[in-house]
PDB file of C-alpha atoms and ligand atoms in Angstrom:
ATOM      1  CA  MET F 602      39.903  37.340 -25.983  1.00  0.00           C
ATOM      2  CA  ASP F 603      38.065  35.724 -28.882  1.00  0.00           C
ATOM      3  CA  ALA F 604      38.218  38.259 -31.754  1.00  0.00           C
ATOM      4  CA  ARG F 605      34.904  36.903 -33.069  1.00  0.00           C
ATOM      5  CA  ARG F 606      33.140  38.760 -30.242  1.00  0.00           C
ATOM      6  CA  GLU F 607      33.430  41.943 -32.297  1.00  0.00           C
ATOM      7  CA  LEU F 608      31.744  40.415 -35.348  1.00  0.00           C
ATOM      8  CA  PRO F 609      28.097  41.264 -35.985  1.00  0.00           C
ATOM      9  CA  ILE F 610      25.094  39.083 -35.285  1.00  0.00           C
ATOM     10  CA  ALA F 611      23.276  38.560 -38.591  1.00  0.00           C
ATOM     11  CA  VAL F 612      19.493  38.868 -38.532  1.00  0.00           C
ATOM     12  CA  LEU F 613      17.779  37.462 -41.596  1.00  0.00           C
ATOM     13  CA  ASP F 614      14.237  37.776 -42.916  1.00  0.00           C
ATOM     14  CA  SER F 615      12.327  37.728 -46.196  1.00  0.00           C
ATOM     15  CA  GLY F 616      11.890  41.497 -45.798  1.00  0.00           C
ATOM     16  CA  VAL F 617      11.204  44.016 -43.055  1.00  0.00           C
ATOM     17  CA  GLY F 618       9.486  41.545 -40.690  1.00  0.00           C
ATOM     18  CA  GLY F 619      12.593  40.490 -38.788  1.00  0.00           C
ATOM     19  CA  ILE F 620      13.067  44.077 -37.650  1.00  0.00           C
ATOM     20  CA  SER F 621      10.555  43.152 -34.920  1.00  0.00           C
ATOM     21  CA  VAL F 622      13.088  40.583 -33.679  1.00  0.00           C
ATOM     22  CA  LEU F 623      16.072  42.922 -34.188  1.00  0.00           C
ATOM     23  CA  ARG F 624      14.316  45.421 -31.901  1.00  0.00           C
ATOM     24  CA  GLU F 625      14.192  42.828 -29.109  1.00  0.00           C
ATOM     25  CA  LEU F 626      17.809  41.818 -29.697  1.00  0.00           C
ATOM     26  CA  VAL F 627      18.994  45.434 -29.479  1.00  0.00           C
ATOM     27  CA  ARG F 628      16.902  46.001 -26.365  1.00  0.00           C
ATOM     28  CA  ILE F 629      18.597  43.203 -24.425  1.00  0.00           C
ATOM     29  CA  MET F 630      22.041  43.358 -26.113  1.00  0.00           C
ATOM     30  CA  PRO F 631      22.609  47.005 -27.112  1.00  0.00           C
ATOM     31  CA  GLN F 632      26.369  46.537 -27.047  1.00  0.00           C
ATOM     32  CA  GLU F 633      26.308  44.033 -29.934  1.00  0.00           C
ATOM     33  CA  ASN F 634      26.950  44.817 -33.601  1.00  0.00           C
ATOM     34  CA  TYR F 635      24.183  43.765 -35.975  1.00  0.00           C
ATOM     35  CA  ILE F 636      23.747  43.276 -39.654  1.00  0.00           C
ATOM     36  CA  TYR F 637      20.114  43.077 -40.733  1.00  0.00           C
ATOM     37  CA  PHE F 638      19.499  41.342 -44.067  1.00  0.00           C
ATOM     38  CA  GLY F 639      16.050  41.793 -45.611  1.00  0.00           C
ATOM     39  CA  ASP F 640      15.325  39.829 -48.789  1.00  0.00           C
ATOM     40  CA  SER F 641      12.450  42.057 -49.935  1.00  0.00           C
ATOM     41  CA  GLN F 642      13.221  41.388 -53.577  1.00  0.00           C
ATOM     42  CA  ASN F 643      12.045  37.808 -52.988  1.00  0.00           C
ATOM     43  CA  ALA F 644       9.294  38.469 -50.426  1.00  0.00           C
ATOM     44  CA  PRO F 645       6.896  36.963 -49.600  1.00  0.00           C
ATOM     45  CA  TYR F 646       8.483  33.626 -48.716  1.00  0.00           C
ATOM     46  CA  GLY F 647       5.238  32.282 -47.267  1.00  0.00           C
ATOM     47  CA  SER F 648       3.652  31.526 -50.622  1.00  0.00           C
ATOM     48  CA  LYS F 649       6.774  29.829 -52.037  1.00  0.00           C
ATOM     49  CA  SER F 650       7.704  26.151 -51.880  1.00  0.00           C
ATOM     50  CA  LYS F 651       9.884  24.809 -49.091  1.00  0.00           C
ATOM     51  CA  SER F 652      12.774  24.120 -51.478  1.00  0.00           C
ATOM     52  CA  GLU F 653      12.650  27.655 -52.922  1.00  0.00           C
ATOM     53  CA  VAL F 654      12.825  29.158 -49.426  1.00  0.00           C
ATOM     54  CA  LEU F 655      15.640  26.778 -48.492  1.00  0.00           C
ATOM     55  CA  GLU F 656      17.691  27.842 -51.525  1.00  0.00           C
ATOM     56  CA  LEU F 657      17.102  31.567 -50.887  1.00  0.00           C
ATOM     57  CA  THR F 658      18.043  31.207 -47.226  1.00  0.00           C
ATOM     58  CA  LYS F 659      21.233  29.301 -48.072  1.00  0.00           C
ATOM     59  CA  LYS F 660      22.207  31.958 -50.609  1.00  0.00           C
ATOM     60  CA  ASN F 661      21.572  34.776 -48.128  1.00  0.00           C
ATOM     61  CA  LEU F 662      23.594  33.059 -45.420  1.00  0.00           C
ATOM     62  CA  ALA F 663      26.505  32.580 -47.858  1.00  0.00           C
ATOM     63  CA  ALA F 664      26.499  36.350 -48.554  1.00  0.00           C
ATOM     64  CA  LEU F 665      26.434  37.109 -44.821  1.00  0.00           C
ATOM     65  CA  LYS F 666      29.246  34.679 -44.052  1.00  0.00           C
ATOM     66  CA  GLU F 667      31.458  36.443 -46.577  1.00  0.00           C
ATOM     67  CA  ARG F 668      31.139  39.612 -44.524  1.00  0.00           C
ATOM     68  CA  GLY F 669      32.016  37.763 -41.320  1.00  0.00           C
ATOM     69  CA  ILE F 670      29.365  37.093 -38.665  1.00  0.00           C
ATOM     70  CA  LYS F 671      29.432  35.365 -35.271  1.00  0.00           C
ATOM     71  CA  ALA F 672      25.816  34.146 -35.248  1.00  0.00           C
ATOM     72  CA  LEU F 673      22.752  33.953 -37.439  1.00  0.00           C
ATOM     73  CA  VAL F 674      19.251  34.711 -36.194  1.00  0.00           C
ATOM     74  CA  ILE F 675      16.687  33.509 -38.712  1.00  0.00           C
ATOM     75  CA  ALA F 676      14.099  36.153 -37.817  1.00  0.00           C
ATOM     76  CA  CYS F 677      11.528  34.520 -40.058  1.00  0.00           C
ATOM     77  CA  ASN F 678       9.192  31.704 -39.019  1.00  0.00           C
ATOM     78  CA  THR F 679       8.827  30.607 -42.629  1.00  0.00           C
ATOM     79  CA  ALA F 680      12.564  30.373 -43.355  1.00  0.00           C
ATOM     80  CA  THR F 681      13.135  28.674 -39.998  1.00  0.00           C
ATOM     81  CA  SER F 682      10.663  25.913 -40.784  1.00  0.00           C
ATOM     82  CA  ALA F 683      12.048  25.446 -44.290  1.00  0.00           C
ATOM     83  CA  ALA F 684      15.772  25.755 -43.619  1.00  0.00           C
ATOM     84  CA  VAL F 685      17.039  25.753 -40.030  1.00  0.00           C
ATOM     85  CA  ARG F 686      17.829  22.032 -39.869  1.00  0.00           C
ATOM     86  CA  VAL F 687      19.817  22.018 -43.112  1.00  0.00           C
ATOM     87  CA  LEU F 688      21.637  25.263 -42.278  1.00  0.00           C
ATOM     88  CA  ARG F 689      22.739  23.859 -38.905  1.00  0.00           C
ATOM     89  CA  GLU F 690      23.982  20.662 -40.565  1.00  0.00           C
ATOM     90  CA  GLU F 691      25.903  22.613 -43.179  1.00  0.00           C
ATOM     91  CA  ASN F 692      27.331  25.257 -40.807  1.00  0.00           C
ATOM     92  CA  PRO F 693      28.199  23.460 -37.568  1.00  0.00           C
ATOM     93  CA  GLU F 694      30.698  26.189 -36.597  1.00  0.00           C
ATOM     94  CA  LEU F 695      28.020  28.910 -36.542  1.00  0.00           C
ATOM     95  CA  ILE F 696      25.451  29.692 -33.828  1.00  0.00           C
ATOM     96  CA  ILE F 697      22.105  29.542 -35.648  1.00  0.00           C
ATOM     97  CA  VAL F 698      18.918  30.548 -33.843  1.00  0.00           C
ATOM     98  CA  GLY F 699      15.495  30.198 -35.441  1.00  0.00           C
ATOM     99  CA  ILE F 700      12.043  31.437 -34.506  1.00  0.00           C
ATOM    100  CA  GLU F 701       8.804  29.491 -34.248  1.00  0.00           C
ATOM    101  CA  PRO F 702       5.220  30.467 -33.451  1.00  0.00           C
ATOM    102  CA  ALA F 703       4.945  31.129 -29.697  1.00  0.00           C
ATOM    103  CA  ILE F 704       2.613  28.194 -28.982  1.00  0.00           C
ATOM    104  CA  LYS F 705       4.210  27.355 -25.625  1.00  0.00           C
ATOM    105  CA  PRO F 706       3.673  30.766 -23.970  1.00  0.00           C
ATOM    106  CA  ALA F 707       0.226  30.903 -25.566  1.00  0.00           C
ATOM    107  CA  SER F 708      -0.686  27.552 -23.989  1.00  0.00           C
ATOM    108  CA  GLU F 709      -0.043  29.114 -20.574  1.00  0.00           C
ATOM    109  CA  ILE F 710      -2.205  32.247 -20.781  1.00  0.00           C
ATOM    110  CA  CYS F 711      -5.131  30.522 -19.038  1.00  0.00           C
ATOM    111  CA  GLU F 712      -6.659  27.097 -18.485  1.00  0.00           C
ATOM    112  CA  LYS F 713      -7.136  25.479 -21.930  1.00  0.00           C
ATOM    113  CA  PRO F 714      -6.973  28.661 -24.013  1.00  0.00           C
ATOM    114  CA  ARG F 715      -8.428  28.905 -27.512  1.00  0.00           C
ATOM    115  CA  VAL F 716      -5.717  30.510 -29.583  1.00  0.00           C
ATOM    116  CA  ILE F 717      -5.607  31.764 -33.162  1.00  0.00           C
ATOM    117  CA  VAL F 718      -2.203  31.188 -34.757  1.00  0.00           C
ATOM    118  CA  MET F 719      -1.580  33.712 -37.538  1.00  0.00           C
ATOM    119  CA  ALA F 720       1.238  32.663 -39.883  1.00  0.00           C
ATOM    120  CA  THR F 721       2.158  32.135 -43.513  1.00  0.00           C
ATOM    121  CA  ALA F 722       0.791  29.215 -45.508  1.00  0.00           C
ATOM    122  CA  LEU F 723       4.250  27.601 -45.681  1.00  0.00           C
ATOM    123  CA  THR F 724       4.813  27.798 -41.911  1.00  0.00           C
ATOM    124  CA  LEU F 725       1.397  26.288 -41.182  1.00  0.00           C
ATOM    125  CA  ARG F 726       1.709  23.352 -43.574  1.00  0.00           C
ATOM    126  CA  GLU F 727       5.208  22.310 -42.443  1.00  0.00           C
ATOM    127  CA  GLU F 728       5.874  19.290 -40.251  1.00  0.00           C
ATOM    128  CA  LYS F 729       7.714  21.523 -37.748  1.00  0.00           C
ATOM    129  CA  PHE F 730       4.507  23.423 -36.989  1.00  0.00           C
ATOM    130  CA  LYS F 731       2.415  20.276 -36.772  1.00  0.00           C
ATOM    131  CA  SER F 732       4.736  18.679 -34.236  1.00  0.00           C
ATOM    132  CA  LEU F 733       4.889  21.920 -32.231  1.00  0.00           C
ATOM    133  CA  VAL F 734       1.086  22.006 -32.002  1.00  0.00           C
ATOM    134  CA  ASN F 735       0.933  18.283 -31.167  1.00  0.00           C
ATOM    135  CA  ARG F 736       3.253  18.887 -28.202  1.00  0.00           C
ATOM    136  CA  PHE F 737       0.871  21.423 -26.685  1.00  0.00           C
ATOM    137  CA  TRP F 738      -2.484  20.085 -27.874  1.00  0.00           C
ATOM    138  CA  GLY F 739      -4.633  19.326 -24.833  1.00  0.00           C
ATOM    139  CA  LYS F 740      -3.168  22.285 -22.962  1.00  0.00           C
ATOM    140  CA  GLY F 741      -5.079  24.481 -25.346  1.00  0.00           C
ATOM    141  CA  GLU F 742      -6.754  24.626 -28.739  1.00  0.00           C
ATOM    142  CA  PHE F 743      -4.758  26.175 -31.576  1.00  0.00           C
ATOM    143  CA  ILE F 744      -6.529  27.438 -34.670  1.00  0.00           C
ATOM    144  CA  PRO F 745      -4.194  27.935 -37.669  1.00  0.00           C
ATOM    145  CA  LEU F 746      -4.972  31.065 -39.671  1.00  0.00           C
ATOM    146  CA  PRO F 747      -2.980  31.593 -42.889  1.00  0.00           C
ATOM    147  CA  CYS F 748      -2.779  35.300 -43.696  1.00  0.00           C
ATOM    148  CA  HIS F 749      -2.351  35.493 -47.478  1.00  0.00           C
ATOM    149  CA  GLY F 750      -1.429  39.001 -48.553  1.00  0.00           C
ATOM    150  CA  LEU F 751      -0.712  40.491 -45.123  1.00  0.00           C
ATOM    151  CA  VAL F 752       3.078  40.442 -45.550  1.00  0.00           C
ATOM    152  CA  GLU F 753       2.697  42.332 -48.853  1.00  0.00           C
ATOM    153  CA  LEU F 754       0.778  45.134 -47.118  1.00  0.00           C
ATOM    154  CA  ILE F 755       3.415  45.433 -44.401  1.00  0.00           C
ATOM    155  CA  GLU F 756       6.282  45.355 -46.933  1.00  0.00           C
ATOM    156  CA  LYS F 757       4.658  48.437 -48.497  1.00  0.00           C
ATOM    157  CA  GLY F 758       5.023  50.147 -45.130  1.00  0.00           C
ATOM    158  CA  ASP F 759       1.249  50.070 -44.745  1.00  0.00           C
ATOM    159  CA  LEU F 760       0.813  49.911 -40.970  1.00  0.00           C
ATOM    160  CA  GLU F 761      -2.530  51.620 -40.393  1.00  0.00           C
ATOM    161  CA  SER F 762      -4.477  52.183 -43.621  1.00  0.00           C
ATOM    162  CA  ASP F 763      -8.174  51.523 -44.192  1.00  0.00           C
ATOM    163  CA  GLU F 764      -7.139  48.807 -46.643  1.00  0.00           C
ATOM    164  CA  LEU F 765      -5.257  47.018 -43.853  1.00  0.00           C
ATOM    165  CA  ASP F 766      -8.168  47.449 -41.462  1.00  0.00           C
ATOM    166  CA  GLU F 767     -10.600  45.994 -44.005  1.00  0.00           C
ATOM    167  CA  TYR F 768      -8.242  43.109 -44.699  1.00  0.00           C
ATOM    168  CA  LEU F 769      -8.110  42.286 -40.966  1.00  0.00           C
ATOM    169  CA  ALA F 770     -11.876  42.646 -40.513  1.00  0.00           C
ATOM    170  CA  LYS F 771     -12.432  40.062 -43.253  1.00  0.00           C
ATOM    171  CA  LEU F 772      -9.714  37.776 -41.884  1.00  0.00           C
ATOM    172  CA  PHE F 773     -11.154  37.736 -38.358  1.00  0.00           C
ATOM    173  CA  ALA F 774     -14.862  37.759 -39.314  1.00  0.00           C
ATOM    174  CA  PRO F 775     -15.314  33.980 -38.749  1.00  0.00           C
ATOM    175  CA  TYR F 776     -14.163  34.379 -35.113  1.00  0.00           C
ATOM    176  CA  LYS F 777     -16.295  37.375 -34.245  1.00  0.00           C
ATOM    177  CA  ASN F 778     -18.716  35.495 -32.015  1.00  0.00           C
ATOM    178  CA  GLU F 779     -16.283  32.877 -30.766  1.00  0.00           C
ATOM    179  CA  LYS F 780     -14.456  32.676 -27.478  1.00  0.00           C
ATOM    180  CA  ILE F 781     -10.824  33.519 -28.243  1.00  0.00           C
ATOM    181  CA  ASP F 782      -8.235  33.870 -25.455  1.00  0.00           C
ATOM    182  CA  GLY F 783      -5.086  34.573 -27.395  1.00  0.00           C
ATOM    183  CA  ILE F 784      -3.489  35.280 -30.736  1.00  0.00           C
ATOM    184  CA  VAL F 785      -0.042  34.102 -31.749  1.00  0.00           C
ATOM    185  CA  LEU F 786       1.743  36.296 -34.269  1.00  0.00           C
ATOM    186  CA  GLY F 787       3.554  33.455 -36.027  1.00  0.00           C
ATOM    187  CA  CYS F 788       5.213  35.631 -38.648  1.00  0.00           C
ATOM    188  CA  THR F 789       7.727  38.327 -37.755  1.00  0.00           C
ATOM    189  CA  HIS F 790       5.989  40.882 -39.968  1.00  0.00           C
ATOM    190  CA  TYR F 791       2.802  40.822 -37.905  1.00  0.00           C
ATOM    191  CA  PRO F 792       4.076  42.505 -34.691  1.00  0.00           C
ATOM    192  CA  HIS F 793       4.484  45.656 -36.824  1.00  0.00           C
ATOM    193  CA  VAL F 794       0.666  45.824 -37.027  1.00  0.00           C
ATOM    194  CA  ARG F 795      -0.071  44.502 -33.529  1.00  0.00           C
ATOM    195  CA  SER F 796      -2.240  47.473 -32.542  1.00  0.00           C
ATOM    196  CA  MET F 797      -4.314  47.160 -35.735  1.00  0.00           C
ATOM    197  CA  ILE F 798      -4.874  43.453 -34.977  1.00  0.00           C
ATOM    198  CA  ALA F 799      -5.752  44.225 -31.336  1.00  0.00           C
ATOM    199  CA  LYS F 800      -8.547  46.568 -32.453  1.00  0.00           C
ATOM    200  CA  HIS F 801     -10.511  43.572 -33.755  1.00  0.00           C
ATOM    201  CA  PHE F 802     -10.610  41.773 -30.395  1.00  0.00           C
ATOM    202  CA  SER F 803     -11.568  42.625 -26.839  1.00  0.00           C
ATOM    203  CA  ALA F 804      -8.831  44.015 -24.610  1.00  0.00           C
ATOM    204  CA  ASP F 805      -8.419  40.789 -22.610  1.00  0.00           C
ATOM    205  CA  VAL F 806      -7.299  38.777 -25.663  1.00  0.00           C
ATOM    206  CA  LYS F 807      -3.531  38.264 -25.292  1.00  0.00           C
ATOM    207  CA  ILE F 808      -1.384  38.864 -28.361  1.00  0.00           C
ATOM    208  CA  ILE F 809       1.914  37.004 -28.267  1.00  0.00           C
ATOM    209  CA  ASP F 810       4.943  36.845 -30.549  1.00  0.00           C
ATOM    210  CA  GLY F 811       8.233  34.975 -30.395  1.00  0.00           C
ATOM    211  CA  GLY F 812      10.595  37.948 -30.747  1.00  0.00           C
ATOM    212  CA  GLU F 813      11.546  38.385 -27.120  1.00  0.00           C
ATOM    213  CA  GLY F 814      12.049  34.654 -26.497  1.00  0.00           C
ATOM    214  CA  THR F 815      14.228  34.406 -29.589  1.00  0.00           C
ATOM    215  CA  ALA F 816      16.357  37.346 -28.435  1.00  0.00           C
ATOM    216  CA  ARG F 817      16.814  35.815 -24.978  1.00  0.00           C
ATOM    217  CA  HIS F 818      17.744  32.465 -26.514  1.00  0.00           C
ATOM    218  CA  THR F 819      20.311  34.162 -28.763  1.00  0.00           C
ATOM    219  CA  LYS F 820      21.878  35.880 -25.749  1.00  0.00           C
ATOM    220  CA  ARG F 821      22.139  32.549 -23.890  1.00  0.00           C
ATOM    221  CA  LYS F 822      23.806  30.900 -26.893  1.00  0.00           C
ATOM    222  CA  LEU F 823      26.373  33.709 -27.232  1.00  0.00           C
ATOM    223  CA  LEU F 824      27.093  33.606 -23.516  1.00  0.00           C
ATOM    224  CA  GLU F 825      27.658  29.840 -23.572  1.00  0.00           C
ATOM    225  CA  ALA F 826      30.039  30.230 -26.524  1.00  0.00           C
ATOM    226  CA  GLY F 827      31.941  33.101 -24.842  1.00  0.00           C
ATOM    227  CA  LEU F 828      30.957  35.372 -27.730  1.00  0.00           C
ATOM    228  CA  LEU F 829      28.991  38.113 -25.960  1.00  0.00           C
ATOM    229  CA  ARG F 830      30.470  41.558 -26.460  1.00  0.00           C
ATOM    230  CA  ASP F 831      31.488  43.144 -23.150  1.00  0.00           C
ATOM    231  CA  THR F 832      28.838  45.456 -21.715  1.00  0.00           C
ATOM    232  CA  SER F 833      30.993  47.269 -19.177  1.00  0.00           C
ATOM    233  CA  SER F 834      33.775  48.771 -21.245  1.00  0.00           C
ATOM    234  CA  GLU F 835      32.336  49.083 -24.712  1.00  0.00           C
ATOM    235  CA  SER F 836      29.805  51.469 -26.180  1.00  0.00           C
ATOM    236  CA  ASP F 837      26.608  50.528 -28.043  1.00  0.00           C
ATOM    237  CA  GLY F 838      27.172  48.467 -31.137  1.00  0.00           C
ATOM    238  CA  LYS F 839      26.530  49.403 -34.764  1.00  0.00           C
ATOM    239  CA  ILE F 840      23.476  48.385 -36.764  1.00  0.00           C
ATOM    240  CA  GLU F 841      23.815  47.940 -40.503  1.00  0.00           C
ATOM    241  CA  ILE F 842      20.686  47.340 -42.574  1.00  0.00           C
ATOM    242  CA  ILE F 843      20.884  45.823 -46.034  1.00  0.00           C
ATOM    243  CA  ASN F 844      18.109  44.790 -48.388  1.00  0.00           C
ATOM    244  CA  THR F 845      18.108  42.887 -51.679  1.00  0.00           C
ATOM    245  CA  SER F 846      15.468  45.177 -53.175  1.00  0.00           C
ATOM    246  CA  GLN F 847      16.632  47.898 -55.568  1.00  0.00           C
ATOM    247  CA  ASP F 848      14.027  50.152 -54.004  1.00  0.00           C
ATOM    248  CA  GLU F 849      15.754  52.442 -51.479  1.00  0.00           C
ATOM    249  CA  LYS F 850      12.431  52.799 -49.703  1.00  0.00           C
ATOM    250  CA  MET F 851      12.921  49.372 -48.098  1.00  0.00           C
ATOM    251  CA  ILE F 852      15.850  50.665 -46.024  1.00  0.00           C
ATOM    252  CA  GLU F 853      13.770  53.686 -45.008  1.00  0.00           C
ATOM    253  CA  ILE F 854      10.839  51.467 -43.965  1.00  0.00           C
ATOM    254  CA  SER F 855      13.218  49.198 -42.031  1.00  0.00           C
ATOM    255  CA  LYS F 856      14.688  52.134 -40.107  1.00  0.00           C
ATOM    256  CA  LYS F 857      11.254  53.544 -39.393  1.00  0.00           C
ATOM    257  CA  LEU F 858      10.165  50.175 -37.968  1.00  0.00           C
ATOM    258  CA  LEU F 859      13.329  49.806 -35.912  1.00  0.00           C
ATOM    259  CA  TYR F 860      13.263  53.210 -34.268  1.00  0.00           C
ATOM    260  CA  ARG F 861       9.532  53.848 -33.831  1.00  0.00           C
TER     261      ARG F 861
HETATM  262  N1  DGL X1242       8.494  37.236 -41.829  1.00  0.00           N
HETATM  263  C1  DGL X1242       8.324  35.915 -42.249  1.00  0.00           C
HETATM  264  C2  DGL X1242       7.866  34.968 -41.178  1.00  0.00           C
HETATM  265  O1  DGL X1242       8.152  35.184 -40.015  1.00  0.00           O
HETATM  266  C3  DGL X1242       7.765  35.556 -43.594  1.00  0.00           C
HETATM  267  C4  DGL X1242       7.021  36.503 -44.388  1.00  0.00           C
HETATM  268  C5  DGL X1242       6.941  36.113 -45.840  1.00  0.00           C
HETATM  269  O2  DGL X1242       7.867  36.481 -46.545  1.00  0.00           O
HETATM  270  O3  DGL X1242       5.976  35.453 -46.241  1.00  0.00           O
HETATM  271  O4  DGL X1242       7.231  33.984 -41.448  1.00  0.00           O
END
């Protein structure tokens, strides 16, 4: 048996956002061990330059590799667009899974849907996003919507305040009288406030994120590599949460988001 099967899957984000992906991973692979790495000290990534995010992501992966991991899930759309290619080149021995805005499933919600794509400024200006949209353009219309400041509210653990509601009302005001069929949550922080976002649209507007697809893809990759932990004989795995912030509250917020 490959001893690496017992090693944890690392899940990396700029802060508490990737917990929305960790939740999906744990749901479909409860037997796995996980180490969640939130870089809240350096959040938000979305307003940084590509090279800054690349350097931070490399540094975080180096720290995780020292602990021993069998796979890395970059549970951050922003870090994926800035770093996944380089990380794969530099770490060919490691399974590395990234996340991208769920444009493909959004393109299938109806005939030619009009879809708002909420994401960080860095994700939306990267080539990776542009080529993703180009692939599906024609099957639907995708409206990029940078959400400056939303990650900061969520990092504070603010999931339902009036301030958040006002922020969202202002953000969505231009689309109030438009036909919108779907919303892509193209940042892993946003699923934490899904119900607050939903309140601003009619009930038939579909809200989609890439967490579940990313978890399923990770499972496939582990299976192919013979690195899945056995489900029949072993108990549920362990989940360790670490955060670069000195503020202990970030661990508390992470746990609250994971187990709610
Ligand atoms: N959670 C991240 C994402 O999926 C980025 C948030 C940020 O730090 O700006 O894009």
